[in-house]
Each structure stands twice: as structure tokens, then as C-alpha cells.
C-alpha positions as a printed Julia matrix, in Angstrom:
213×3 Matrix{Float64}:
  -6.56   23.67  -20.31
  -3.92   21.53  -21.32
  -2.5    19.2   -18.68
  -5.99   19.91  -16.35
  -6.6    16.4   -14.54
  -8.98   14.81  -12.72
  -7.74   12.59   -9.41
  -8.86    9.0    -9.85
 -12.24    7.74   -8.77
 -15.1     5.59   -9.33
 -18.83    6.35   -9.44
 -21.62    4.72   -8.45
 -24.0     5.53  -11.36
 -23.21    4.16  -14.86
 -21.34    6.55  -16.77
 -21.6     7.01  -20.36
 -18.62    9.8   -21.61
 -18.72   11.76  -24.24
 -15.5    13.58  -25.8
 -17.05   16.65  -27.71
 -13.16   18.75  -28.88
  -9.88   17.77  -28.29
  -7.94   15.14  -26.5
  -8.06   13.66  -23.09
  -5.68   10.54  -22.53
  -7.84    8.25  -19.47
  -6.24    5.38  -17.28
  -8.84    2.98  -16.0
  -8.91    0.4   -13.43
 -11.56   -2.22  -12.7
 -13.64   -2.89   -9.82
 -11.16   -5.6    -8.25
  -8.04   -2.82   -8.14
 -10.07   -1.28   -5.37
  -7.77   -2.59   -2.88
  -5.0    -1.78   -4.79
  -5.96    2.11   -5.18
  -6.88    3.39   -1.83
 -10.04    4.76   -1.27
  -9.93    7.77    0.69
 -12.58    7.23    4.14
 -16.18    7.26    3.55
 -17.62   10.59    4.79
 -14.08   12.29    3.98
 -14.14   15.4     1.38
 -12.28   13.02   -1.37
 -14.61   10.23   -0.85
 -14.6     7.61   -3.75
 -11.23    9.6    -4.47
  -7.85    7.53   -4.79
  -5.15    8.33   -1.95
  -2.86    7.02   -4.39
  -1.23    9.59   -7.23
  -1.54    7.66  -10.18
   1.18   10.13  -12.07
   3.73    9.72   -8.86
   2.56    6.41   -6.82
   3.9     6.55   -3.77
   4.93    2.67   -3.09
   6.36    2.48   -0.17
   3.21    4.39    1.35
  -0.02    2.49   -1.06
   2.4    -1.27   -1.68
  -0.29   -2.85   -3.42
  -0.81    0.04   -5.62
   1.82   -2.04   -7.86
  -0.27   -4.65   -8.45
  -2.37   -2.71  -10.2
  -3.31   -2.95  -13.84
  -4.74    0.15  -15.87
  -6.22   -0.04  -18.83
  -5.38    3.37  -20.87
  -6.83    5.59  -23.72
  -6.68    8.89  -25.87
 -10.24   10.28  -26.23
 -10.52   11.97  -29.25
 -13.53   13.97  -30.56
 -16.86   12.16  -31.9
 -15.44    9.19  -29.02
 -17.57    7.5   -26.81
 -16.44    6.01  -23.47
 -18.72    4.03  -21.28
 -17.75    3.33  -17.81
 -19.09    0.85  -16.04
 -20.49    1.47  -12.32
 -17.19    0.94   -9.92
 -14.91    1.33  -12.66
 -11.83    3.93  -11.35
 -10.9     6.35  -13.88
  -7.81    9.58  -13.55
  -8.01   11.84  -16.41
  -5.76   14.62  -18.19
  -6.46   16.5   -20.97
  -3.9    16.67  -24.17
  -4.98   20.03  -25.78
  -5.77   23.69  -24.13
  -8.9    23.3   -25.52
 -10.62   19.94  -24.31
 -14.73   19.26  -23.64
 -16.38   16.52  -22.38
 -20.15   15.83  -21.54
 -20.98   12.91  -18.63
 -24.66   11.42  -19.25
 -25.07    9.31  -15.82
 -27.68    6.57  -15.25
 -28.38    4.41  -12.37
 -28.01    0.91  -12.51
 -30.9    -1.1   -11.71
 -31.83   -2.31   -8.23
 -31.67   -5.85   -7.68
 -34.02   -7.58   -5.32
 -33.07  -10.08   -2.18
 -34.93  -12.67   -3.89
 -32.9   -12.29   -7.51
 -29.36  -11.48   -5.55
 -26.79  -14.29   -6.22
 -23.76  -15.36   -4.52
 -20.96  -14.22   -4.57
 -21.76  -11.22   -5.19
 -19.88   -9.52   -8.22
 -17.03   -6.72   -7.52
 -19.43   -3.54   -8.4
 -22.08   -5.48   -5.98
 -19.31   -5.43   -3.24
 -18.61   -2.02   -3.55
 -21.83   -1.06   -2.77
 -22.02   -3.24    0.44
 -18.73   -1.88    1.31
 -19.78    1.78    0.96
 -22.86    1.12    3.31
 -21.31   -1.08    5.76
 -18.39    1.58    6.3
 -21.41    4.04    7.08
 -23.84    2.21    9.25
 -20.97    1.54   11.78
 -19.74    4.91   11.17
 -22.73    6.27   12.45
 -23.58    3.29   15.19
 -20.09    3.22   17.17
 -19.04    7.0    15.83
 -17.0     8.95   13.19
 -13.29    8.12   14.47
 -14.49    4.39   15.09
 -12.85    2.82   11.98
  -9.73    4.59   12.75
  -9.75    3.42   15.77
 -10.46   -0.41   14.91
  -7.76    0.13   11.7
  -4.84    1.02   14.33
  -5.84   -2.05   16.43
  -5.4    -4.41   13.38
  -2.36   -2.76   12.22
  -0.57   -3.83   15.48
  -2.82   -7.23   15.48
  -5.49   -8.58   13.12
  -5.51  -11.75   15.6
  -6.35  -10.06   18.88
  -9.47   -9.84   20.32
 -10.17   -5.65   20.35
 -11.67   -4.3    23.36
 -14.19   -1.19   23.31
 -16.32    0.55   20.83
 -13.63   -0.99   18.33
 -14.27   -4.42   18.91
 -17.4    -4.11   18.61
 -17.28   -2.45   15.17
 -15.42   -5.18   13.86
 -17.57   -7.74   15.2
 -20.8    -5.73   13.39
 -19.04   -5.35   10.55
 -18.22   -8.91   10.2
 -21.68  -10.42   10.92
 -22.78   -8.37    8.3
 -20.2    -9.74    5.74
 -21.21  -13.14    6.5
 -24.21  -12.75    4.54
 -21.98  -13.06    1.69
 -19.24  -14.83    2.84
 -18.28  -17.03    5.24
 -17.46  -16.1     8.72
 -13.83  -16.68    8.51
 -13.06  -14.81    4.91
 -15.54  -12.19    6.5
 -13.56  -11.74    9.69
 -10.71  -11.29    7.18
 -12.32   -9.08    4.79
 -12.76   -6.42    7.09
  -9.24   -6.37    7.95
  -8.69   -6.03    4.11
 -11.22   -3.08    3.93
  -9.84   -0.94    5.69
  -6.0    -1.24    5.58
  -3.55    1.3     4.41
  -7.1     3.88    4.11
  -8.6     4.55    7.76
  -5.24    6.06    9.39
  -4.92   10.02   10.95
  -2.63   11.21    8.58
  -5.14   10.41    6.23
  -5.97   14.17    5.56
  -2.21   14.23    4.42
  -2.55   12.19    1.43
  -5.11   14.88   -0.69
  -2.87   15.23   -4.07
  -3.49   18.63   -5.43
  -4.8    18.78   -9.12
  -3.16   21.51  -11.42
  -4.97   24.51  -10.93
  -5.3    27.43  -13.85
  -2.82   29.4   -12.27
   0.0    26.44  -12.43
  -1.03   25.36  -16.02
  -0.76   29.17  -17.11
């Protein structure tokens, strides 16, 4: 159906898309925009889902989403699109009658010996995704919104409770990668403007049948 979309996300498999009739316009971001778009929680229902509404960004809400550069393109049939692992990507189709087919692969696992620092963008968004988990599941579910409150009022402070010691976990796991003071930092950057209560608030409804009709 004309006007259908689908919200922006990335995936974690390569992604190799196929436009079989009609049109479909895509706007797509690379790995280092992750920041910039918003990534609903880990374990939420929009996971790897934008909190940001590409069509109607909500700036004074998602600031850095300004920074943010898309690439864009109209899919026509016979196209082929691949997306890289990471890659964001918010889709609408042009024509009532628009078809697609998605052939996923997954990338291939590199070993400790063979990793390299730094690690590249799609690399970090895998150690992102995992970290976010593990302490999810070590300190509890409403942990990280606890621990993003406490650096909203102070990223300097020393946090006291189950939320200090998230962020001091988290961190020692970062500096694996980096070093101790960009990883103290980088968890501050992970999960600001994302890991808040209203966060439930921000799911932008797609156009359903009955609104396209």
C-alpha cells in the first residue's frame, strides 16, 4: 500500500534487498549515526528501532538527531540494495502495489586472536548490544535507567548502589577497547537521551491499512 513505512532500524545480519514491483524511496544512515538516532532500550518491544521519527524529528527531544546525515534512494523494480550489518534504514513505499524480498546472511565471526583495535563501528555495535544485556541481567532490568538518571543530573559523581556498580562493570568492560577514561565516558554516551521512563512514550505509530485506505 502506498505510503506503508517501515520505522528506522538496523540489523545485525547482512542484508541483501531485493525490490521485485514498484517503488519504495529508503533513507539510510551509517553505523556512526547511532548516537544520533536513538536506539530504543535493549530488551524493549522496538529494540534496534529508532526513538527518533525520521518523517517528523522531534529536536528538541533527540538534539543530536540533527547531526545526522542520510543517505537516500528510490528502489525501483529489477534493483538491488545491499545493506551492510549496522546500517539504519526507514522505508516507505511510492506505489499501492510495492514487493520486496530480504535474503539475510550472517557476517562472519571474528576470533580474539584476529580482532584489531579499534574496533570498527558495526564491531561496536555488537559490544554495545551485549554489554547493555549482561548488566541488564547482572544488576536487573530497570538498572540502566536507573544509572542513566544519575548521569543526567551528574556524569562526574561517584553513583552509589546497584547503579554504580553498573557503570563501573560496564566500563571495565569497555576498556578492553578503549582506554579507561574514553571508556568511563563512553558509557555515559551509550545510554543518553535512550534509557529514560517515558521511554515507552516515544513508539511512533506506522500507517496502518485502515489510515492509508
Amino acid at each position: 500500500m502506498r505510503g506503508a513505512t517501515t520505522p528506522a532500524h538496523y540489523d545485525e545480519q547482512e542484508n541483501m534487498f531485493c525490490q521485485m514491483r514498484g517503488r519504495k524511496e529508503i533513507f539510510m544512515w551509517p553505523p556512526s549515526d547511532h548516537r544520533k538516532l536513538y536506539a530504543f532500550p535493549v530488551n524493549h518491544a522496538c529494540d534496534r528501532q529508532a526513538m527518533v521519527n525520521p518523517d517528523c524529528p522531534d529536536l528538541k527531544r533527540f538534539p543530536n538527531y540533527k547531526f545526522a546525515r542520510p543517505h537516500y534512494a528510490t528502489l525501483q523494480a529489477g534493483d538491488l540494495l545491499y545493506l551492510p550489518v549496522g546500517w539504519w534504514h526507514h522505508l516507505r513505499n511510492l506505489d499501492n502495489l510495492s514487493v520486496s524480498i530480504t535474503f539475510w546472511c550472517k557476517q562472519q565471526k571474528v576470533s580474539l586472536e584476529n580482532l584489531r583495535l579499534p574496533l570498527k563501528q558495526r564491531q561496536m555495535l555488537t559490544v554495545r548490544r551485549n554489554l547493555e544485556e549482561m548488566t541488564m541481567r547482572m544488576f536487573g532490568q530497570d538498572v540502566l535507567f536507573k544509572l542513566a538518571k544519575a548521569l543526567k543530573n551528574s556524569s562526574e559523581a561517584k553513583i552509589p548502589g546497584k547503579a554504580g556498580e553498573a557503570r563501573e562493570f560496564m566500563a571495565k568492560c569497555l576498556s578492553n577497547f578503549m582506554p579507561s577514561g574514553e571508556a568511563e565516558r563512553y558509557v555515559v554516551r551509550m545510554l543518553q537521551g535512550r534509557y529514560q521512563g517515558d521511554a515507552a512514550l516515544w513508539v511512533e505509530p506506522t500507517n496502518t491499512m485502515d489510515d492509508l485506505m
